[in-house]
Coordinates of C-alpha atoms and ligand atoms in Angstrom, one line a residue:
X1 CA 106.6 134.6 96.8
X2 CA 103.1 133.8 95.4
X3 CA 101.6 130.5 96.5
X4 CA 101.3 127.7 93.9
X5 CA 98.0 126.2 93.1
X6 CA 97.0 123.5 95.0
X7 CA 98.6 120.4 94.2
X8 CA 100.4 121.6 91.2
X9 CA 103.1 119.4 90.2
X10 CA 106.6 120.4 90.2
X11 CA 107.8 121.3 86.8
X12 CA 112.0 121.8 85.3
X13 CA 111.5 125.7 85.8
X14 CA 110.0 125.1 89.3
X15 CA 112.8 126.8 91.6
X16 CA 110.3 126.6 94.4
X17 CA 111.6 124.6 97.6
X18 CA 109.8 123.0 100.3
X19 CA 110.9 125.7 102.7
X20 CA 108.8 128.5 101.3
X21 CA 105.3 127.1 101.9
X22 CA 103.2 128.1 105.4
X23 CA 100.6 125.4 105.2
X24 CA 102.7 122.8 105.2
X25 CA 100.9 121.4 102.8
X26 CA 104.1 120.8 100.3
X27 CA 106.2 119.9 103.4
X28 CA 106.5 116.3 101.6
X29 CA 106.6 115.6 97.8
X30 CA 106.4 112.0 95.5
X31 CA 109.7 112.5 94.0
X32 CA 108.9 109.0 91.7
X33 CA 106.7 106.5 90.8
X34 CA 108.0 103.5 89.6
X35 CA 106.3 100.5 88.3
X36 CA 107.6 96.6 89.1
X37 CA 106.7 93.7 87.2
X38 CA 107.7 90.2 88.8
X39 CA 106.5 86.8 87.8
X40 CA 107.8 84.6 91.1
X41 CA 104.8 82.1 90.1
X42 CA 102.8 83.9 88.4
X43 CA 103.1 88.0 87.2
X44 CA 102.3 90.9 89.4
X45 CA 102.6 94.3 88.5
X46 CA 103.6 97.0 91.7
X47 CA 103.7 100.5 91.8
X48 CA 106.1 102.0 94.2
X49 CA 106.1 105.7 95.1
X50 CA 109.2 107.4 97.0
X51 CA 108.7 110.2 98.9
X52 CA 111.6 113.5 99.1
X53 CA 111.9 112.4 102.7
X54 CA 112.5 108.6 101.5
X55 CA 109.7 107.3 102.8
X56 CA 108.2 104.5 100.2
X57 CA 104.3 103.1 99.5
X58 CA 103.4 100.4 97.0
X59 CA 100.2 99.7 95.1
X60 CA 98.9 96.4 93.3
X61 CA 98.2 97.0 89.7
X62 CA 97.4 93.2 89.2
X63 CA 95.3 92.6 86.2
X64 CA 95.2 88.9 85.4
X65 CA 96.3 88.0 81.5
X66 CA 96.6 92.1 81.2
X67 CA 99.2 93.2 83.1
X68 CA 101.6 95.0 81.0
X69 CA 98.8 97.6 79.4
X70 CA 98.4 98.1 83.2
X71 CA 102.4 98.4 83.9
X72 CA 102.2 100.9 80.6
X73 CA 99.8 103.2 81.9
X74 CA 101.1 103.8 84.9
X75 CA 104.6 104.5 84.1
X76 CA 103.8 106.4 80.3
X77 CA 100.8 108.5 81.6
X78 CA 100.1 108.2 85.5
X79 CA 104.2 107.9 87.1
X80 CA 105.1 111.4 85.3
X81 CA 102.2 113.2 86.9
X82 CA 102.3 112.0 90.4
X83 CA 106.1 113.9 90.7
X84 CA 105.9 116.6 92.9
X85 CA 102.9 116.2 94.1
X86 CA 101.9 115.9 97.9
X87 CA 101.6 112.4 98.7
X88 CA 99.0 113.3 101.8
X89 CA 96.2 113.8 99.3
X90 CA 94.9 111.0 98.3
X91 CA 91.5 112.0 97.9
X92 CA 92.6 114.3 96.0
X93 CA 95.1 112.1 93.5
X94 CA 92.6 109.6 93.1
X95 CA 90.3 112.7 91.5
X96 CA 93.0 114.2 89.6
X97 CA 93.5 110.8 88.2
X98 CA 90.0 109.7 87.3
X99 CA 88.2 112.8 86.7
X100 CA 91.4 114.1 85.1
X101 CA 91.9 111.1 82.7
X102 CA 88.7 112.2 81.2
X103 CA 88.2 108.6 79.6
X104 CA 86.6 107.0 82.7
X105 CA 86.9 103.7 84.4
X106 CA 87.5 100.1 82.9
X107 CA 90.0 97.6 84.7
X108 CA 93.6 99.3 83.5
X109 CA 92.3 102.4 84.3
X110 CA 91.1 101.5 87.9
X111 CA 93.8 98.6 88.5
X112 CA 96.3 101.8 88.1
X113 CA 94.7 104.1 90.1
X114 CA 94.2 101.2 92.4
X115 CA 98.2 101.2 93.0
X116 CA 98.1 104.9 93.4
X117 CA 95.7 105.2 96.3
X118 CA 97.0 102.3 98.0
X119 CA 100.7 103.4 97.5
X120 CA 99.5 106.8 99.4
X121 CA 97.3 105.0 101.8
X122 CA 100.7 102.7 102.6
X123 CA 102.9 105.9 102.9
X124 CA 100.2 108.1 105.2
X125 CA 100.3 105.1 107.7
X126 CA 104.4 105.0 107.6
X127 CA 104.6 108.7 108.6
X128 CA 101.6 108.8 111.2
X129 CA 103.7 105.4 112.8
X130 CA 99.6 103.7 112.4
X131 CA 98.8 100.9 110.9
X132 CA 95.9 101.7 108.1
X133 CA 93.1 100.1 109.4
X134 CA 93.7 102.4 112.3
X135 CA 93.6 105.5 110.1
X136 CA 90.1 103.7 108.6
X137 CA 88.6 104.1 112.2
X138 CA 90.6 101.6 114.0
X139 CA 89.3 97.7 114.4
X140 CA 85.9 96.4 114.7
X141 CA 86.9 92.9 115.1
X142 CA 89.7 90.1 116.3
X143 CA 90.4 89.4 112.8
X144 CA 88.7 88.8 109.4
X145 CA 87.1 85.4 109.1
X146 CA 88.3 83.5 105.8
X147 CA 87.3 81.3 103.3
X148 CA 89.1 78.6 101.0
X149 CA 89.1 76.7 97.9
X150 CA 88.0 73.2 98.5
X151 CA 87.5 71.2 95.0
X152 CA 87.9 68.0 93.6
X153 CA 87.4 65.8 90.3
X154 CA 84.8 63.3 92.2
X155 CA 83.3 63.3 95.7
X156 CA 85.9 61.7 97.8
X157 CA 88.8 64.1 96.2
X158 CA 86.4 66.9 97.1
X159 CA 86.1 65.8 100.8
X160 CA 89.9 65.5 101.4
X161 CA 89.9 68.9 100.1
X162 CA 87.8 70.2 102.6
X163 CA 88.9 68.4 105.5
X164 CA 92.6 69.6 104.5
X165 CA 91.3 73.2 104.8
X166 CA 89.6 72.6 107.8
X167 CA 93.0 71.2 109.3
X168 CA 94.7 74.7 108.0
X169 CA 91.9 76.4 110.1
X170 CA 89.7 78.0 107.6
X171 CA 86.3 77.7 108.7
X172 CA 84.3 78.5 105.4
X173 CA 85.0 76.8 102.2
X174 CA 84.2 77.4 98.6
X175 CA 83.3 74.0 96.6
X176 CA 83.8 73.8 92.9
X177 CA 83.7 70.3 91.4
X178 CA 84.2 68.3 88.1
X179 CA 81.3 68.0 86.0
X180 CA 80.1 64.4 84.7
X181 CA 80.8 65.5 80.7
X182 CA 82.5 68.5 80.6
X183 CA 86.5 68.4 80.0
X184 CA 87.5 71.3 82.4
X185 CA 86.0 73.5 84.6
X186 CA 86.2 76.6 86.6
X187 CA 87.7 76.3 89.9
X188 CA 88.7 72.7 90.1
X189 CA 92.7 72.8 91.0
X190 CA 93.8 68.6 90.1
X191 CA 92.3 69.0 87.0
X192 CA 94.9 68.7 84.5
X193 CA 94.9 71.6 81.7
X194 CA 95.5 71.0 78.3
X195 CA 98.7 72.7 77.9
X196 CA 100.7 75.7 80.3
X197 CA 101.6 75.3 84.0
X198 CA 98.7 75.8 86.4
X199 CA 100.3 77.8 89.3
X200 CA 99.3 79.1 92.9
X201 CA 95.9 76.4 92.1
X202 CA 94.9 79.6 89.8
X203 CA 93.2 79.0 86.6
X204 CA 95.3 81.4 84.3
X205 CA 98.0 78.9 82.9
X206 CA 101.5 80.1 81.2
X207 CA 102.2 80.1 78.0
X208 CA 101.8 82.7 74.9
X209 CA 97.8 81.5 74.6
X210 CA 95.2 80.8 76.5
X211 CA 93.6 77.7 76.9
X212 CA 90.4 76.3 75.6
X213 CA 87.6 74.9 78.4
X214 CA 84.5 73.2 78.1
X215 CA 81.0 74.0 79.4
X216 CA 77.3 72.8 79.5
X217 CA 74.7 74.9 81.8
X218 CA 71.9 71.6 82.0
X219 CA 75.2 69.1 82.7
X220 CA 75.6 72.0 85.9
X221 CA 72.4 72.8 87.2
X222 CA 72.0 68.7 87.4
X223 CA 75.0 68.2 89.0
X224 CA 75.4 70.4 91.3
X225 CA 73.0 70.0 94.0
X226 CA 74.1 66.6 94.4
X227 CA 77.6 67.5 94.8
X228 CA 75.9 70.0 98.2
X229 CA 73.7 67.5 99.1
X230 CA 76.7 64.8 99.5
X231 CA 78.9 67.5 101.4
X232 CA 76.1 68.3 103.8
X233 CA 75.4 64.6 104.5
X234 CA 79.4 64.5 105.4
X235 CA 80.0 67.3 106.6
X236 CA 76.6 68.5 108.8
X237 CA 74.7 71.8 108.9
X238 CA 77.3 74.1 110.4
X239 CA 80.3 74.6 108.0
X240 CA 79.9 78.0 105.8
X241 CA 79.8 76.7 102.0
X242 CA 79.7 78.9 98.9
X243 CA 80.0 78.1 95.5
X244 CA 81.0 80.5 92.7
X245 CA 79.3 80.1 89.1
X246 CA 81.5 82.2 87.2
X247 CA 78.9 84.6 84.8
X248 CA 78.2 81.2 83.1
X249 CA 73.7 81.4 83.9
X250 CA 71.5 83.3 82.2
X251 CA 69.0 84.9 85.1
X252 CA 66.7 82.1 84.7
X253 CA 68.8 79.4 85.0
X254 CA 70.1 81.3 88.4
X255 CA 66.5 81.5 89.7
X256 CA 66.7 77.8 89.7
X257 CA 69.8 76.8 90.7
X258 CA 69.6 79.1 93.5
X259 CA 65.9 77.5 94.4
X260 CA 67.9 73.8 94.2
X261 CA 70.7 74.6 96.4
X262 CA 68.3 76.3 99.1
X263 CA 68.2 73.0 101.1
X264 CA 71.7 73.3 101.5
X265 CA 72.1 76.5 103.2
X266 CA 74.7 78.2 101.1
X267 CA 76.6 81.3 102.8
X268 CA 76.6 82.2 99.0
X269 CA 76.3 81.6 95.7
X270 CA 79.1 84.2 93.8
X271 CA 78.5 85.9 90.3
X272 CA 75.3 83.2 89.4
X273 CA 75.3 85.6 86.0
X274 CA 77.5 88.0 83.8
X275 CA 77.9 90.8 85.7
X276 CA 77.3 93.4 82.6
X277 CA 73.1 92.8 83.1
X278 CA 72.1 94.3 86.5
X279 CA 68.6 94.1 85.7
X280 CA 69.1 90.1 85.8
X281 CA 70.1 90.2 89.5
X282 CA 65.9 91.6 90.1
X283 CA 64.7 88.1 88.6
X284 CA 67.2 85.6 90.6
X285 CA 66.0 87.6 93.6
X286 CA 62.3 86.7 93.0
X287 CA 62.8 83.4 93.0
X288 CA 65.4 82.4 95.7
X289 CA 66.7 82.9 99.2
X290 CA 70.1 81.8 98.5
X291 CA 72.2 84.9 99.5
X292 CA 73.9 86.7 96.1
X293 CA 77.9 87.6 95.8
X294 CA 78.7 90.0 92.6
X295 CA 81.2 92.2 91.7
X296 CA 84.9 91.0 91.7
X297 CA 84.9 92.6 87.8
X298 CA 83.3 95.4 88.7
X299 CA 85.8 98.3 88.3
X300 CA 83.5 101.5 90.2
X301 CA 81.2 102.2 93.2
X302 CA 78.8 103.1 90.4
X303 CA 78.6 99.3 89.1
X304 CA 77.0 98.9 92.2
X305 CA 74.0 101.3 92.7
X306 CA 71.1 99.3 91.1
X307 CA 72.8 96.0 93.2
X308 CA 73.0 97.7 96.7
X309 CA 70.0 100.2 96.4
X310 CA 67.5 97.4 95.4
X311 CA 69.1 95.0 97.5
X312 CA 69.6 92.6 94.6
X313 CA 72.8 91.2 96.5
X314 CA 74.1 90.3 99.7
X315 CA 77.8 90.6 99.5
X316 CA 80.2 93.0 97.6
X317 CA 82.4 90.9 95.7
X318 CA 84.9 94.3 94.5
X319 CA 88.7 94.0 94.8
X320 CA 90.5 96.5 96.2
X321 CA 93.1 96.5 93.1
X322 CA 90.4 96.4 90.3
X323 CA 88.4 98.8 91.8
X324 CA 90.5 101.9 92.4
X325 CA 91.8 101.0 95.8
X326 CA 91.3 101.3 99.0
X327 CA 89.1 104.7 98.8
X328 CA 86.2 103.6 96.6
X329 CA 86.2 100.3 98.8
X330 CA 85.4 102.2 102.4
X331 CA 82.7 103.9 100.2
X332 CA 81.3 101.4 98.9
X333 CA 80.8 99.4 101.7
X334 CA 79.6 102.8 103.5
X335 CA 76.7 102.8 101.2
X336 CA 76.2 99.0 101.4
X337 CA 76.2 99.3 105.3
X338 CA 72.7 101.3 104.4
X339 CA 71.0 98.4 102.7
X340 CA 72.7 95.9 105.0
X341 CA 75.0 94.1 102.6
X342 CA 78.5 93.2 103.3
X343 CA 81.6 92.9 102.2
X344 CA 83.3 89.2 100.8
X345 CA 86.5 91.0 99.3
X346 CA 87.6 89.1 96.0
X347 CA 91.0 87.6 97.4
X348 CA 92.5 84.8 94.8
X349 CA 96.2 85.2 94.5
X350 CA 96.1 87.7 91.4
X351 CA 95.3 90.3 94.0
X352 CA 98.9 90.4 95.0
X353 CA 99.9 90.5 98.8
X354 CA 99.8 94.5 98.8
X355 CA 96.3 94.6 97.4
X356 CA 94.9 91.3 99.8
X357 CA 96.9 93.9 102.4
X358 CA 94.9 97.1 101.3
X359 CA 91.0 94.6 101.8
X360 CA 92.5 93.5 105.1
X361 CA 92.6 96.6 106.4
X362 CA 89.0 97.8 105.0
X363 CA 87.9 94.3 106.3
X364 CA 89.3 94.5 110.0
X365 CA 87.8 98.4 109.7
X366 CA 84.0 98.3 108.5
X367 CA 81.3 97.3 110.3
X368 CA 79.6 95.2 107.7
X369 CA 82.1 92.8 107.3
X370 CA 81.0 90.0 105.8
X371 CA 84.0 87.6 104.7
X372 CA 87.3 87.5 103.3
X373 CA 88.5 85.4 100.6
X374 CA 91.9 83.7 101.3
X375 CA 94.4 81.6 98.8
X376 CA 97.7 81.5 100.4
X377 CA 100.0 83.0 98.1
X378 CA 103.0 80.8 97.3
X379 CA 106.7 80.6 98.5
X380 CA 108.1 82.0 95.9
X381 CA 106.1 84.6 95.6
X382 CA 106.9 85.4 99.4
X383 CA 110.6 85.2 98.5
X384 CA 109.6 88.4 96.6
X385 CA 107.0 90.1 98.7
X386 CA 107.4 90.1 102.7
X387 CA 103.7 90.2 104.1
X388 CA 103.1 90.6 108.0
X389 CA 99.5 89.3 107.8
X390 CA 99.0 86.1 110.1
X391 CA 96.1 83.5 109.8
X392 CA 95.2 82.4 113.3
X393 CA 92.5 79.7 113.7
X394 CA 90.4 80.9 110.9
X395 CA 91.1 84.4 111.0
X396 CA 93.3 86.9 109.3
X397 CA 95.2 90.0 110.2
X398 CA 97.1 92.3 108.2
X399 CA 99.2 92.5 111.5
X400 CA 100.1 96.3 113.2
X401 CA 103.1 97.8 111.2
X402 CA 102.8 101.0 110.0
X403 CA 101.3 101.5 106.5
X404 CA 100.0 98.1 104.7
X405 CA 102.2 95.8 105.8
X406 CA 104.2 94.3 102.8
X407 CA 107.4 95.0 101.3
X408 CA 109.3 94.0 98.2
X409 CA 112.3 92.4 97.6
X410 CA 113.2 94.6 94.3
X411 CA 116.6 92.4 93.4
X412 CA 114.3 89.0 94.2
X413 CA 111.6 90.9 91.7
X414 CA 113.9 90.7 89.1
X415 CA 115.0 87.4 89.0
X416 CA 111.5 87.0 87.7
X417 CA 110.7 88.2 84.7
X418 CA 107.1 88.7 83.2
X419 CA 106.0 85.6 81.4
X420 CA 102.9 85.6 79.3
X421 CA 100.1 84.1 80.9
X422 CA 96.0 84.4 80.0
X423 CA 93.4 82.9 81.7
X424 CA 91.1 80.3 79.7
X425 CA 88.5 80.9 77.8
X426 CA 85.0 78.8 77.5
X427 CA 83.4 77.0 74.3
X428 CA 79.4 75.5 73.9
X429 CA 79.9 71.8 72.5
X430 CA 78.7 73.0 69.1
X431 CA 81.5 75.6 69.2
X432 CA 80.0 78.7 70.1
X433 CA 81.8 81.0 72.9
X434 CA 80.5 81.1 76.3
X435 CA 81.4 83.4 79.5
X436 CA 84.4 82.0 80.9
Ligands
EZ4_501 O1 88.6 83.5 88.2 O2 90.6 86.0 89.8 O3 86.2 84.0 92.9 N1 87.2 83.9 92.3 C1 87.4 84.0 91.0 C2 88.8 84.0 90.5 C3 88.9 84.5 89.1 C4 90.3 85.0 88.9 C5 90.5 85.6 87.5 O4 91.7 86.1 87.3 O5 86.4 84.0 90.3 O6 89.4 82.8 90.7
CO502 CO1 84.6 84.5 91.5

């Protein structure tokens, strides 16, 4: 009998069995693809892929206030496809599916093929009994050292806040505070929103639309260094702080708060402006030595050639499910490793646990590791999702069972149904939009 093409899926006519091959190479086939969407507090959207030998992998197709044109295009276009195909080649898949797909990149596109690559990756490690971070090389540390979200309305709020993460062992923190004028801002979890529920201390907020925010650039750049300078004084010079300005500067305005916060030795200051303008990263450079975190929108290693070959940034903000999974990570960071950036993996609980699963295991695997972001996901959504990761004084592990690491709890799933939720969005006092 004549060979099929490599990788060709199996089709109605296909009389073929998985006997008749001498490679071996169809020994195993995806005989489905099926696409979960849970809401425990707040919405997820899963991929899981089932083997003909019944062995299962699950992907995070997570895309915040998007998720169901996500949960659409895997199940209508991408689900159908992946029958019958072998689930060992996932280099391959992932260039079937974005060479294939002709209409390139863009956050559903790579949040789906995110969930396919790390579905495989997940399924490799169950049948080679490993763990994946030992099929990425094996370990170059204990465990991945963490950040948290410390904020607060006023000063004192914000030190409780650190000192309670402290207490929970991280040993970095990221400080986001109220500012004297504006309603609401980015990143501050007691502040009250004007309408949906604010859940898992994230910013999107239920409800059928999103909510409006304030914003004033001067009111910031003012405020903000004496927000560090207070925490220093507190705090001393040894605790990690970063700070993330949310695509709000324009590259000027980056250049100086960057130049005001030097005194205060930030570990980093994350997406100072919108991410779209690379060139504007060249100027904030020239003018400060506070180190530079980009890219948690970013969808493509390709977002990321100016930043790493100019050496524009210092850490690689990309998420493993926005970015096409846990493939295009390793190589990104490969070519980082070159221009001695590293990684600080976008981890806020709209990665779900299987994608903050799949950046463990890159984490624990590269070399230039720089830092992990960690929000605890809640409760309920572990009544959904069984995770074996474990935080032990300050550092994570995605913990040694085979594959990723995380299960789901399909019955518990769907007790939750979707519920709309979008993140906010920002208005100028006079009314005009701004970068949220
Ligand atoms: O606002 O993931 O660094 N973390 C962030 C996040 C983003 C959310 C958007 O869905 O900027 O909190
Ligand atoms: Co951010």
């Amino acid at each position: 009998m004549q060979r099929r093409p490599c990788a060709a899926p199996r089709t109605d006519t296909d009389t073929d069995t998985d006997t008749d091959t001498d490679s071996g190479e169809y020994a195993v086939k995806i005989i489905s693809a099926t696409v979960i969407v849970t809401s425990p507090s707040r919405n997820f959207v899963t991929l899981k892929i089932t083997t003909d030998d019944g062995v299962t992998g699950l992907g995070d197709a997570t895309l915040n206030g998007r998720e169901l044109a996500v949960a659409a295009y895997l199940s209508e276009h991408v689900a159908p496809l992946l029958t019958g195909r072998d689930p060992h080649r996932i280099e391959d898949t992932w260039q079937f599916l974005y060479r294939g797909g002709y209409w390139r990149r863009g956050p559903v596109t790579m949040a789906a093929i995110a969930a396919v690559d790390m579905a495989l990756w997940d399924i490799k490690g169950k049948v080679a009994n490993l763990p994946v971070y030992q099929l990425l090389g094996g370990a170059s540390r204990n465990g991945l050292q963490t950040y948290g979200h410390a904020s607060g309305r006023d000063l004192p709020e914000l030190f409780d806040s650190i000192r309670q993460h402290r207490e929970l062992g991280f040993t970095a923190v990221r400080i986001q505070t109220a500012i004297p004028g504006v309603r609401a801002v980015y990143g501050v979890a007691a502040q009250p929103q004007a309408s949906g529920e604010r859940y898992d201390y994230e910013p999107a907020g239920r409800g059928a639309y999103p909510v409006e925010e304030d914003w004033d650039t001067r009111a910031y750049l003012r405020h903000l260094p004496t927000v560090f300078e207070a925490v220093r004084n507190e705090f001393g010079p040894e605790l990690p702080l970063l700070h993330d300005g949310h695509h709000r500067m324009t590259p000027i305005q980056a250049a100086k708060l960057g130049k005001s916060l030097e005194p205060y030795d930030l570990f980093w200051l994350e997406d100072c402006t919108p991410a779209e303008n690379q060139d504007s990263l060249r100027l904030v450079r020239q003018h400060t030595t506070t180190p530079l975190a980009i890219g948690e929108v970013f969808n493509t290693v390709w977002d990321f050639q100016t930043l790493i070959r100019e050496q524009l940034i210092d850490y690689v903000r990309a998420a493993s499910t926005h970015f096409g999974g846990i493939s295009p990570l390793k190589k990104v960071m490969d070519f980082a490793a070159q221009h001695q950036i590293k990684s600080g993996f976008h981890g806020p609980t709209d990665v779900s646990p299987v994608g903050l699963a799949a950046q463990l295991h890159v984490g624990l695997a590269i070399h230039n590791f720089g830092i992990q972001e960690y929000m605890e996901h809640s409760a309920k959504t572990n009544t959904v999702f069984a995770q074996s990761l474990t935080f032990v004084d300050g550092l994570l592990h995605p913990g040694e069972q085979p594959g990723l690491g995380v299960e789901i709890d399909e019955v518990a799933a769907a007790t939750f149904p979707y519920q709309p939720a979008y993140l906010p969005y920002n208005r100028l006092n006079d009314g005009t939009m701004h970068d949220w």
